[in-house]
PDB file of C-alpha atoms in Angstrom:
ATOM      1  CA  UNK A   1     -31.561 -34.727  -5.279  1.00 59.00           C
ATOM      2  CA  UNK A   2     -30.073 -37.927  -4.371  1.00 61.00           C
ATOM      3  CA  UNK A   3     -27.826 -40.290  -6.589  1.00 63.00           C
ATOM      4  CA  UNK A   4     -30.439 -42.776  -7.656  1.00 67.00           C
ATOM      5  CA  UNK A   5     -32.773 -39.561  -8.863  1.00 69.00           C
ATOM      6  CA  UNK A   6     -29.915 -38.096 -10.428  1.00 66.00           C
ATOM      7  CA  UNK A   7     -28.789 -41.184 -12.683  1.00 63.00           C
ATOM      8  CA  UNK A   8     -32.112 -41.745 -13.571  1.00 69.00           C
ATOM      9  CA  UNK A   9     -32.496 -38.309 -14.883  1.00 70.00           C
ATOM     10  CA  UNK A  10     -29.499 -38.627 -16.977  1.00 59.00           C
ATOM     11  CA  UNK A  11     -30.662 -42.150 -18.134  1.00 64.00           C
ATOM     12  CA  UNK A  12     -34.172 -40.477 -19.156  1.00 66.00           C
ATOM     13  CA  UNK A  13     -32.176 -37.981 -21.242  1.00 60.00           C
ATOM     14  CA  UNK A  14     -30.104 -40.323 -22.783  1.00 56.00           C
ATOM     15  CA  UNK A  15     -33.013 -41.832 -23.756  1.00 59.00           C
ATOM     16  CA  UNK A  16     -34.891 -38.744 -25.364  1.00 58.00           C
ATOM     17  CA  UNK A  17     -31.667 -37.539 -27.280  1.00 60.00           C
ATOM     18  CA  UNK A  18     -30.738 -41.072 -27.844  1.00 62.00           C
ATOM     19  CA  UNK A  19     -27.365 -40.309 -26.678  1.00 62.00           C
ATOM     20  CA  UNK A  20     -25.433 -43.671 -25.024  1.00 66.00           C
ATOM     21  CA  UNK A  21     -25.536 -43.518 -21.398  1.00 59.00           C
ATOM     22  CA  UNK A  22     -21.755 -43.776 -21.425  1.00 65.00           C
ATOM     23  CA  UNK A  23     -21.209 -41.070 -23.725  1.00 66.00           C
ATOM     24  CA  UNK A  24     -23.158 -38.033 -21.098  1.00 56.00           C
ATOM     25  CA  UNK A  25     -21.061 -39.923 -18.280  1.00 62.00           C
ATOM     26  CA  UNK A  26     -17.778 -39.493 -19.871  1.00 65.00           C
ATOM     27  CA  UNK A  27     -14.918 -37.101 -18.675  1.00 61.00           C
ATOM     28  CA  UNK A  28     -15.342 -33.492 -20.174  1.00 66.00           C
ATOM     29  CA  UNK A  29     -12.931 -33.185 -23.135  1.00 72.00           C
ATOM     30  CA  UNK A  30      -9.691 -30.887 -22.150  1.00 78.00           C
ATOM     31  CA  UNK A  31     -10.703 -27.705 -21.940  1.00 79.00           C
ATOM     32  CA  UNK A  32      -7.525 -26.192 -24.416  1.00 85.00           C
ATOM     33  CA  UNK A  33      -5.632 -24.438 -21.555  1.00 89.00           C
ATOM     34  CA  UNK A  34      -4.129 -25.088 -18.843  1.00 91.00           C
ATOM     35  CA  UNK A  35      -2.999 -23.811 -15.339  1.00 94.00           C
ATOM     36  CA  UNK A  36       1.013 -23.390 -14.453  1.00 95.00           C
ATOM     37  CA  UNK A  37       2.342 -23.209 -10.845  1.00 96.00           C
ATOM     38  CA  UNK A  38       4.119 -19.526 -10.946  1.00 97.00           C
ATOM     39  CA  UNK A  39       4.573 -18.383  -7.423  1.00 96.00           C
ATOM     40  CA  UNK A  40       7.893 -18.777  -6.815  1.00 96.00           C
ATOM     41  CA  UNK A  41       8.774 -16.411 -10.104  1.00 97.00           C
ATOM     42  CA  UNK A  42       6.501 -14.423  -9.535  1.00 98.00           C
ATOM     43  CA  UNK A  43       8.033 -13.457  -6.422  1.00 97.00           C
ATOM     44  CA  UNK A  44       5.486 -14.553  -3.598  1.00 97.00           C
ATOM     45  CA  UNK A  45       7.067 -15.560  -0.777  1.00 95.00           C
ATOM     46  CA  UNK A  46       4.317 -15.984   1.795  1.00 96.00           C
ATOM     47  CA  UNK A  47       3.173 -18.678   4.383  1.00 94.00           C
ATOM     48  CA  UNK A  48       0.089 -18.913   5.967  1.00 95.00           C
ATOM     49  CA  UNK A  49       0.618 -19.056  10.153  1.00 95.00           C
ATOM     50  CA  UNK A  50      -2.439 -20.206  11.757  1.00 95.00           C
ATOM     51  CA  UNK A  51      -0.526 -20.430  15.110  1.00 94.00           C
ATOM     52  CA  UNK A  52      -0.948 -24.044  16.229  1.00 94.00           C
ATOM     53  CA  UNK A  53       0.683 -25.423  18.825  1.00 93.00           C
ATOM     54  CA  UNK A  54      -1.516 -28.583  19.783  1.00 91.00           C
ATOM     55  CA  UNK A  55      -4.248 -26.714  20.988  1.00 89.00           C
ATOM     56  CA  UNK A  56      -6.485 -27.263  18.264  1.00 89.00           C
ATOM     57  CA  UNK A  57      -8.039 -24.116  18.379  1.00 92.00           C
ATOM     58  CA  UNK A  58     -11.279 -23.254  16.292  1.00 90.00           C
ATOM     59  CA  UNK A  59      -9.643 -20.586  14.615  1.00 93.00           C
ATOM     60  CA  UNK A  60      -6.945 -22.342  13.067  1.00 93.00           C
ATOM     61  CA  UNK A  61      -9.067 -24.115  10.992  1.00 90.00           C
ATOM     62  CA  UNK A  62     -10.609 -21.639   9.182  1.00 88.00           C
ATOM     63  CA  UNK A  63      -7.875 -20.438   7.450  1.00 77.00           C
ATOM     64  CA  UNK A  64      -7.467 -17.143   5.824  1.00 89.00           C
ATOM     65  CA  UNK A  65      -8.574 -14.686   2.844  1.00 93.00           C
ATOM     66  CA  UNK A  66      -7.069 -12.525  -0.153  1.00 96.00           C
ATOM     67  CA  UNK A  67      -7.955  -9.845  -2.446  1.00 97.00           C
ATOM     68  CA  UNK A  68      -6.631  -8.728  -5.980  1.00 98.00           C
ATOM     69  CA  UNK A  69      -6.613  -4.814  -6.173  1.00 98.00           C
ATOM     70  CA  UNK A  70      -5.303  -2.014  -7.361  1.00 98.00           C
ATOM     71  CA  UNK A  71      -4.342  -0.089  -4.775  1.00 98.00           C
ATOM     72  CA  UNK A  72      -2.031   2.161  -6.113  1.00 97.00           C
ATOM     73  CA  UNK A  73      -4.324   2.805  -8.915  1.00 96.00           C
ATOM     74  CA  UNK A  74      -1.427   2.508 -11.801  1.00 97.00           C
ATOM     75  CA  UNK A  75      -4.150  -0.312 -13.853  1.00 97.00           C
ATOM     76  CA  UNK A  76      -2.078  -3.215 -12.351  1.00 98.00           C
ATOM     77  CA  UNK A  77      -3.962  -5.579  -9.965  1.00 98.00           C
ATOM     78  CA  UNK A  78      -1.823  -6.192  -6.587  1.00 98.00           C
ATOM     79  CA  UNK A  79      -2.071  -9.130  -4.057  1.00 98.00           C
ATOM     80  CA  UNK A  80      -2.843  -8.727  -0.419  1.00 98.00           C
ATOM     81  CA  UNK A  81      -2.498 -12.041   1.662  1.00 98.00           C
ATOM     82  CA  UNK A  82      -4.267 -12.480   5.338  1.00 98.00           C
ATOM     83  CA  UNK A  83      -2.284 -13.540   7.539  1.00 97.00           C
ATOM     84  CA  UNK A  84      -2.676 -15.644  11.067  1.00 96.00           C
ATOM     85  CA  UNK A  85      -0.870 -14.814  14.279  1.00 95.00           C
ATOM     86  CA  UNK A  86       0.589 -16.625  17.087  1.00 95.00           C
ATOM     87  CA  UNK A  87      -1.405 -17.473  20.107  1.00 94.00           C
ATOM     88  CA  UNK A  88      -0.622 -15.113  23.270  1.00 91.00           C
ATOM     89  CA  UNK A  89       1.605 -17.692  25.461  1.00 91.00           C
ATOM     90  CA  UNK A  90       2.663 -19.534  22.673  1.00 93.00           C
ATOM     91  CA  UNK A  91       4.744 -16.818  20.573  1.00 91.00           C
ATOM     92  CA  UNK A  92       7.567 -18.340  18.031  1.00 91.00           C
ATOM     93  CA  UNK A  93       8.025 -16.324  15.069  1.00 85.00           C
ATOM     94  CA  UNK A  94       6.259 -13.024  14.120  1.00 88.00           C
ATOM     95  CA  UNK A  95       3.854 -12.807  11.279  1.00 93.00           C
ATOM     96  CA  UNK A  96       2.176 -10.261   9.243  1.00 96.00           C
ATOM     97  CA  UNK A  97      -0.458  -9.938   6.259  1.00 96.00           C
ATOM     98  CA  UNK A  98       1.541  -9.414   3.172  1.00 98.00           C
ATOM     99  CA  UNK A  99       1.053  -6.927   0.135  1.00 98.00           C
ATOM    100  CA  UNK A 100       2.671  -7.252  -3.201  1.00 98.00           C
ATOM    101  CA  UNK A 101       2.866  -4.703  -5.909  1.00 98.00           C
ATOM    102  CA  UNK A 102       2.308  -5.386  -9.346  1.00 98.00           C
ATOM    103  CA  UNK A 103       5.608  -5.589 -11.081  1.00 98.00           C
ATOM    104  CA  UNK A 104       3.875  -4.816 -14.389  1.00 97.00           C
ATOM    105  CA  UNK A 105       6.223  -7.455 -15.787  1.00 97.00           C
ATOM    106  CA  UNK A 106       4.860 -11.309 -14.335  1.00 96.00           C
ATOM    107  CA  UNK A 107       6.244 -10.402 -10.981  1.00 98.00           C
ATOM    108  CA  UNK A 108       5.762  -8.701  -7.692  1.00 98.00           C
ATOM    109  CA  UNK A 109       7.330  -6.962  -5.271  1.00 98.00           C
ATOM    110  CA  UNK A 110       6.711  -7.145  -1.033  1.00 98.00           C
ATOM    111  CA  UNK A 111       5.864  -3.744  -0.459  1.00 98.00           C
ATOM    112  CA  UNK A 112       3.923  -4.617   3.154  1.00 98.00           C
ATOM    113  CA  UNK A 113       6.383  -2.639   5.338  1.00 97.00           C
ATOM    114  CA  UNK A 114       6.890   0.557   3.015  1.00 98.00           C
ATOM    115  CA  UNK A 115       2.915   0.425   2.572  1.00 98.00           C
ATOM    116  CA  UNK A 116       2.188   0.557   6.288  1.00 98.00           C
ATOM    117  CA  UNK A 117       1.261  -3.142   6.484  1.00 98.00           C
ATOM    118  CA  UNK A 118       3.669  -5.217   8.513  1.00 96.00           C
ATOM    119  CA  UNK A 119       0.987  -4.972  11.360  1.00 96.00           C
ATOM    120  CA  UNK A 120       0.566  -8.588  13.389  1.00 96.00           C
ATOM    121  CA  UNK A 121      -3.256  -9.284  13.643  1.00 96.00           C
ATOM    122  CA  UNK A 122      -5.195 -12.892  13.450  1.00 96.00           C
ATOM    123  CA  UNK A 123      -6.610 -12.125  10.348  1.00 97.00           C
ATOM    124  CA  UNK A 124      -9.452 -14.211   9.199  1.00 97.00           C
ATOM    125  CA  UNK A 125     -10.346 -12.424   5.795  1.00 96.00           C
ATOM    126  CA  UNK A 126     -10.361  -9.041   3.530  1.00 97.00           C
ATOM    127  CA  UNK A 127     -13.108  -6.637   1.783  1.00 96.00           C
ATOM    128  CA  UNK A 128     -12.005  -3.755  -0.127  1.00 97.00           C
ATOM    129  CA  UNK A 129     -13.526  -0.552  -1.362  1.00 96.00           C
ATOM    130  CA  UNK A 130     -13.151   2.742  -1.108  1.00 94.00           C
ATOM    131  CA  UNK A 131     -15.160   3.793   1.506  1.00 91.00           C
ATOM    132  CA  UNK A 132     -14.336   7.665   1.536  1.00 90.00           C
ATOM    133  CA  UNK A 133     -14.774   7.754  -2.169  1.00 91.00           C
ATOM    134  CA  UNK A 134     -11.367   9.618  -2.748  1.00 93.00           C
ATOM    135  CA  UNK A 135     -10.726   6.992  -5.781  1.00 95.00           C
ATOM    136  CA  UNK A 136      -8.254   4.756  -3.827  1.00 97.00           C
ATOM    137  CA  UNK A 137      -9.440   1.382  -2.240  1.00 97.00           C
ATOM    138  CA  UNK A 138      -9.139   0.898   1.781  1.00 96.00           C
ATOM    139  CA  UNK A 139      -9.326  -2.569   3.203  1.00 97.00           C
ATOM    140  CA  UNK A 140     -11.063  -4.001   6.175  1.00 96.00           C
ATOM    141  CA  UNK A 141      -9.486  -6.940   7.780  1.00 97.00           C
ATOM    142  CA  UNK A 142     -11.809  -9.152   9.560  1.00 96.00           C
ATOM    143  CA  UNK A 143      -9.917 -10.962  12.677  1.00 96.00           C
ATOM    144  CA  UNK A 144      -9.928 -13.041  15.442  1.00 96.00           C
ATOM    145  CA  UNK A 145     -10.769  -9.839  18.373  1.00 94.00           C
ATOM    146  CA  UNK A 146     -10.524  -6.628  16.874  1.00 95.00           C
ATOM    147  CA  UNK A 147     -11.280  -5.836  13.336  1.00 95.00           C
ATOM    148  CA  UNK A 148      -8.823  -3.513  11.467  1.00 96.00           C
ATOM    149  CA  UNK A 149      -9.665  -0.564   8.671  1.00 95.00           C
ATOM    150  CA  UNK A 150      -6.770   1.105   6.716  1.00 97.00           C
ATOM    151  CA  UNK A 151      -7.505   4.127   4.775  1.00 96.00           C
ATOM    152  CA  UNK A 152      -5.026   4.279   1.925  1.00 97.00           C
ATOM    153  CA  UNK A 153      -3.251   7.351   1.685  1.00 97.00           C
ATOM    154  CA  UNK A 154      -3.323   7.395  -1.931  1.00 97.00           C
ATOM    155  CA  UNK A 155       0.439   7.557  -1.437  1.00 97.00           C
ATOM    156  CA  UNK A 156       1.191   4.037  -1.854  1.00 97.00           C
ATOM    157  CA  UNK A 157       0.758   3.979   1.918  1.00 98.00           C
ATOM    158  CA  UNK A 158      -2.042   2.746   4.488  1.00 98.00           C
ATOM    159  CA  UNK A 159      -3.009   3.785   8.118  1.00 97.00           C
ATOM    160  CA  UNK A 160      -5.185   2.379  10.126  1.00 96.00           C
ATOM    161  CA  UNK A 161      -8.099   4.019  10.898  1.00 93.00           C
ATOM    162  CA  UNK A 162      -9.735   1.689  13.233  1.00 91.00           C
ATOM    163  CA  UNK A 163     -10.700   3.539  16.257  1.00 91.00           C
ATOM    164  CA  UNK A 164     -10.963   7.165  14.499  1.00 88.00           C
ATOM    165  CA  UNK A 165     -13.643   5.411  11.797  1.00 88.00           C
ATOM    166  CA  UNK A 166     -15.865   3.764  14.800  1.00 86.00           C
ATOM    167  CA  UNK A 167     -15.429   0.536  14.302  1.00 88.00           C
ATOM    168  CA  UNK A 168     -13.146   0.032  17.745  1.00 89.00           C
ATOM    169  CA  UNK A 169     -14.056  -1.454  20.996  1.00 89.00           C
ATOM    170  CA  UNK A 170     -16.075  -4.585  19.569  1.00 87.00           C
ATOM    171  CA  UNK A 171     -14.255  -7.958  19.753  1.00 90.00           C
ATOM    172  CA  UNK A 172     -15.525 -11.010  17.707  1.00 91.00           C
ATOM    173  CA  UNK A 173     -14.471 -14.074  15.283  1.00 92.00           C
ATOM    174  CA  UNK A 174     -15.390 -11.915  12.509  1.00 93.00           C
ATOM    175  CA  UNK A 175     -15.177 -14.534   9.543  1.00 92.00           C
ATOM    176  CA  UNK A 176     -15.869 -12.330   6.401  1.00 91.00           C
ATOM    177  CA  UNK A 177     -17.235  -8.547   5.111  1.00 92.00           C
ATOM    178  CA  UNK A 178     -18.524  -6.640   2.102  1.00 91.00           C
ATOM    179  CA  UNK A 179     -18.791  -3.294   1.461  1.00 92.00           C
ATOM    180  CA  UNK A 180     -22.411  -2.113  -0.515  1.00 87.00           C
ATOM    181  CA  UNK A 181     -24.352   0.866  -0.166  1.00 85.00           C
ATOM    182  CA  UNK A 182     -27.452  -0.388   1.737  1.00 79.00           C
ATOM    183  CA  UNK A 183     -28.988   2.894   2.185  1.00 78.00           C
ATOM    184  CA  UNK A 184     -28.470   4.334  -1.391  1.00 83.00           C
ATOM    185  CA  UNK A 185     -26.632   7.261  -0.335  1.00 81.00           C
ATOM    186  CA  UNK A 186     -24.059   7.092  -2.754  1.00 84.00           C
ATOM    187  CA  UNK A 187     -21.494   6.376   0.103  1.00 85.00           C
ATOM    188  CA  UNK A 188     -20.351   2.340   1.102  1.00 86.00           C
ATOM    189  CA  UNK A 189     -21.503   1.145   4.283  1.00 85.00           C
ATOM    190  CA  UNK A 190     -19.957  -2.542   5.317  1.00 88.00           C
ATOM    191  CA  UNK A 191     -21.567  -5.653   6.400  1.00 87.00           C
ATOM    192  CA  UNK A 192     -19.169  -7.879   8.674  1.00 89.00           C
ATOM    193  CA  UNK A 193     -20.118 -11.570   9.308  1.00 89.00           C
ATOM    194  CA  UNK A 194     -19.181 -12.887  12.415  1.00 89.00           C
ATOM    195  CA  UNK A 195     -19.279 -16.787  12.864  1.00 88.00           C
ATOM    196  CA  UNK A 196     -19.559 -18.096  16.793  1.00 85.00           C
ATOM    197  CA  UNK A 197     -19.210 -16.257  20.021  1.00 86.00           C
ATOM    198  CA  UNK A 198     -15.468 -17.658  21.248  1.00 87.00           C
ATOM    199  CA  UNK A 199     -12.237 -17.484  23.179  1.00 87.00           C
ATOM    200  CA  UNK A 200      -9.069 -19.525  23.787  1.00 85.00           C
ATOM    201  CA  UNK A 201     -10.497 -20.446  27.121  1.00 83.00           C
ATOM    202  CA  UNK A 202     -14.112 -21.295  25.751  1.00 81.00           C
ATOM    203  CA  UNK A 203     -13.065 -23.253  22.508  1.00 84.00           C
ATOM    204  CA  UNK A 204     -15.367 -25.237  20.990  1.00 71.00           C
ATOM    205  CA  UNK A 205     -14.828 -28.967  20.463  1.00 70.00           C
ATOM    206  CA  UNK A 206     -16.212 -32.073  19.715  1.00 66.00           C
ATOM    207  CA  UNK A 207     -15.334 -36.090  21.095  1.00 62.00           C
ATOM    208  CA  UNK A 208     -14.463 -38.773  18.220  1.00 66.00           C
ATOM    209  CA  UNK A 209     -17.888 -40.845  18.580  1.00 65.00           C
ATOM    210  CA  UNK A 210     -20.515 -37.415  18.949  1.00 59.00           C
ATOM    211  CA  UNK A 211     -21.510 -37.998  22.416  1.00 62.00           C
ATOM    212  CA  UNK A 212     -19.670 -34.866  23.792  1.00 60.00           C
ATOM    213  CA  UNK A 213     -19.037 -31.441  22.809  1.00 59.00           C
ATOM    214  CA  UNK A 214     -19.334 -27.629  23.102  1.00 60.00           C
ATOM    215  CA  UNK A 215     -22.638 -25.500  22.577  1.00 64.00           C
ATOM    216  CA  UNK A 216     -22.317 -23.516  19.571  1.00 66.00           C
ATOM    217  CA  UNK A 217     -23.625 -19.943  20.248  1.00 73.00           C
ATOM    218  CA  UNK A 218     -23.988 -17.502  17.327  1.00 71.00           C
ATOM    219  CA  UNK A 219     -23.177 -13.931  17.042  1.00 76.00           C
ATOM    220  CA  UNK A 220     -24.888 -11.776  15.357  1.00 74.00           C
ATOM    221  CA  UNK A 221     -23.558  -9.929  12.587  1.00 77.00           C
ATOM    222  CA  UNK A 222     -22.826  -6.542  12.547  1.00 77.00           C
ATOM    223  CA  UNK A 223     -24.140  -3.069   9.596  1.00 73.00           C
ATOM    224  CA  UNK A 224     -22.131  -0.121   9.593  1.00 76.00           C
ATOM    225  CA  UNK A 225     -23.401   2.865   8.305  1.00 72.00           C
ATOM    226  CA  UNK A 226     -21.698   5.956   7.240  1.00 70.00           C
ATOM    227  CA  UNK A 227     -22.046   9.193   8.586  1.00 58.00           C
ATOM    228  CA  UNK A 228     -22.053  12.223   6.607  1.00 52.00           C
ATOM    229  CA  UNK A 229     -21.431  15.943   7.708  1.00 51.00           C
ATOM    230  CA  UNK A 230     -20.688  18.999   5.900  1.00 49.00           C
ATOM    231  CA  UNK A 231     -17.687  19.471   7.156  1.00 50.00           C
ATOM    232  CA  UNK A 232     -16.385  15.951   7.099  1.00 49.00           C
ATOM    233  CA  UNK A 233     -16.861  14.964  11.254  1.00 42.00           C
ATOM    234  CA  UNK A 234     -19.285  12.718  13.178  1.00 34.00           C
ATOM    235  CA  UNK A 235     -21.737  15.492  13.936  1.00 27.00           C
ATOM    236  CA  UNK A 236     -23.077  13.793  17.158  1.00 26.00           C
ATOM    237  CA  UNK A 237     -22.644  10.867  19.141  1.00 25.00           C
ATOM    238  CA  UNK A 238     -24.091   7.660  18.548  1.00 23.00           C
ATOM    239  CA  UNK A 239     -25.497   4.873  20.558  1.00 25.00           C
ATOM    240  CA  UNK A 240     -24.834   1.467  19.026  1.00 34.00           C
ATOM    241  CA  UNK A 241     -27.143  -1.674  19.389  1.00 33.00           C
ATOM    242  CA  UNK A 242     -26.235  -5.164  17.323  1.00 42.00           C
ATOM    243  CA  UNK A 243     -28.361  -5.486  13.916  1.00 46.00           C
ATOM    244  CA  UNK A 244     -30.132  -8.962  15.663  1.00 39.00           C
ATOM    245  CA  UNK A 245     -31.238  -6.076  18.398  1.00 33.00           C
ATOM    246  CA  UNK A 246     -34.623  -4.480  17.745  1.00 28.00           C
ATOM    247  CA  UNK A 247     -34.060  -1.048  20.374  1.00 29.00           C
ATOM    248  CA  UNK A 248     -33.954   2.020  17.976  1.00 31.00           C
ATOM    249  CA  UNK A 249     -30.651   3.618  17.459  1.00 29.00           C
ATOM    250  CA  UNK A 250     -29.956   7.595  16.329  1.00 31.00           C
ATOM    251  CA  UNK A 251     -29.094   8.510  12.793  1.00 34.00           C
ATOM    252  CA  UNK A 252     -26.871  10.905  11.924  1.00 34.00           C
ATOM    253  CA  UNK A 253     -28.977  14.046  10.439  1.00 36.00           C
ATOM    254  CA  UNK A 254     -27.405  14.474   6.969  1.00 38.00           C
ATOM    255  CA  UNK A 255     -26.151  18.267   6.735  1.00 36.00           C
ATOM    256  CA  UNK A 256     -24.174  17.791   3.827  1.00 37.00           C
ATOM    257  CA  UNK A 257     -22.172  15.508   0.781  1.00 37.00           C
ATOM    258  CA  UNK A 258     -19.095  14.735   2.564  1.00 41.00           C
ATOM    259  CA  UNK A 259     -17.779  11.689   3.570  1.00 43.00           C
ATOM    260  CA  UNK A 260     -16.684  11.378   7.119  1.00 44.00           C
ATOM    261  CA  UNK A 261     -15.295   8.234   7.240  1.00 51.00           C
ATOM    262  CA  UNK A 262     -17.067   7.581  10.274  1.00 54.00           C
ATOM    263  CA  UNK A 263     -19.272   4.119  10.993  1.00 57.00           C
ATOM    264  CA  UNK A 264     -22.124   3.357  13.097  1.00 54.00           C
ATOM    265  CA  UNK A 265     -23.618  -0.333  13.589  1.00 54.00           C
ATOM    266  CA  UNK A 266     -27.071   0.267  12.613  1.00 52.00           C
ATOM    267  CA  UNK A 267     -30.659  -1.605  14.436  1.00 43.00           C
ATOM    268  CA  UNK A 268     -33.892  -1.573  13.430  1.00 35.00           C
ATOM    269  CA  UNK A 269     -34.413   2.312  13.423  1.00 37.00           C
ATOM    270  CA  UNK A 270     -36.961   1.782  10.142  1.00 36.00           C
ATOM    271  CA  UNK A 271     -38.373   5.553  10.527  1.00 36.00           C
ATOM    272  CA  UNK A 272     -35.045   7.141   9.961  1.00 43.00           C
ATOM    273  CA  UNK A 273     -34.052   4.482   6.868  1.00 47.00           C
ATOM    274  CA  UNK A 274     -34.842   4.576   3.345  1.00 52.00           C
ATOM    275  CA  UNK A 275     -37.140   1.947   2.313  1.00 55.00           C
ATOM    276  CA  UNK A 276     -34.286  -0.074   0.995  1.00 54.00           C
ATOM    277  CA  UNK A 277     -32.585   0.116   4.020  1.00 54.00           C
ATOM    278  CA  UNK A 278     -35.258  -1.077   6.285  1.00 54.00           C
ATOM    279  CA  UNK A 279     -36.204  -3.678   4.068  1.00 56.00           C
ATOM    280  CA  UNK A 280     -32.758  -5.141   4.029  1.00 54.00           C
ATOM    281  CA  UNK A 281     -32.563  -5.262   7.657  1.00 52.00           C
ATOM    282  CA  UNK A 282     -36.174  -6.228   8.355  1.00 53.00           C
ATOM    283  CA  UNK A 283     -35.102  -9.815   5.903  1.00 54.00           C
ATOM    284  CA  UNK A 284     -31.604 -10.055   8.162  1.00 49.00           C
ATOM    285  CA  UNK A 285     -33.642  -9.880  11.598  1.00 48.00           C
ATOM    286  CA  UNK A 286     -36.317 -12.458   9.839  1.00 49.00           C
ATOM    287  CA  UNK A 287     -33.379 -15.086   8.649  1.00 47.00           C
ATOM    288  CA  UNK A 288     -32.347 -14.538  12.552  1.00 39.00           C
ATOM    289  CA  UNK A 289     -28.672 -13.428  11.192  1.00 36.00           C
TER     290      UNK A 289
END
């Protein structure tokens, strides 16, 4: 819908409810609240480093996500900030992600080294859930290179679980992520959106009048699924292949109701999904994701 279509529609309904023109056009009345600036009381101290240095980097533009949870489970939501990173060859200050525990009281307290967190990553954004259903949320940070799990301890402390989980040795911008149960299994698997296929030495740019520029190459996204043994360990291994891929992958035979915490990037192996499951995927491969 365009402008012109748009005014005429309201001018036809003006016309039906014989309400003046003026009067549909008019600011909203004040909605009986309103918004105060408490950040600095309530104790959050935290700036957003997206490491430029006159580079211009892709990344840095993109900024960076949050999440309220409860992750020590006391009925208090908490604040986790993202956080950006220096570029390597360019280092000037350190930086880290930053959680803040629910005061209970209009504040919060920085609780990011005591919980674990005061890890330096380029950081682009945050899903949580609790993905070993032990009634604590975990939190997958999607980065610039390698993206990061941490299992909470249910201690009031986090360790990252990364490479033990599966989900190391794959490097992308990985922009954003969800956690959902795609295969109904009553355990959460975790979608992660990557954005373009880049590098400092391959950035992508554009010139002021359009003539020049980079190529823009997707990446596929990426579906991990989670494994379940009886007695809580990968019970094989598993050849990966990238959800846009169409060769047939192994699933892990399901021996019993425990969850390993362990994550494989599942294809287009429809005869060992659910229904649900391959229908998903079958839609992602058909919107070319």
């Amino acid at each position: 819908m365009n402008r012109r279509s748009f005014l005429r529609g309201i001018g036809a309904l003006a016309a039906a409810s014989q309400i003046p023109l003026e009067t549909l056009l008019a600011s909203p009345a004040t909605p009986g609240f309103r918004f105060v600036d408490v950040t600095s009381s309530a104790g959050i101290q935290f700036r957003h480093n997206s490491g430029a240095y006159g580079g211009k980097l892709l990344p840095e533009t993109l900024g960076s996500g949050c999440a309220f949870f409860d992750y020590d489970s006391d009925g208090w939501q908490d604040i986790l900030l993202v956080n950006g990173a220096d570029w390597p060859g360019h280092k000037r200050e350190g930086s880290t992600l930053k959680l803040y525990r629910n005061n209970r009281n209009g504040t919060f307290s920085d609780v990011t080294r005591a919980a674990g967190l005061d890890l330096e990553m380029y950081g682009m954004g945050v899903a949580v859930g609790d993905y070993n259903n032990d009634g604590y949320p975990d939190i997958l940070i999607t980065c610039v290179g390698q993206n990061r799990l941490f299992k909470n301890t249910s201690k009031g402390t986090f360790v990252d679980v990364t490479k033990s989980s599966g989900l190391a040795g794959r490097q992308a911008l990985s922009t954003s992520a969800i956690w959902f149960d795609f295969d109904r299994d009553g355990l959460l698997d975790l979608f992660v959106c990557n954005y373009v296929k880049w590098s400092p030495e391959h950035d992508v740019f554009c010139s002021l009048d359009g003539q020049f520029g980079s190529i823009l190459i997707a990446m596929a996204c990426w579906i991990y699924s989670s494994a379940i043994t009886s007695s809580g360990r990968p019970n094989t291994m598993f050849s990966v292949a990238l959800m846009a891929k169409t060769n047939p992958i192994a699933r892990p035979r399901r021996t019993g109701v425990k969850p390993a915490g362990f994550f494989i990037i599942v294809a287009m192996a429809r005869s060992k999904m659910s229904p649900p499951a391959a229908a998903f995927l079958t839609a992602a491969q058909n919107r070319s994701v």
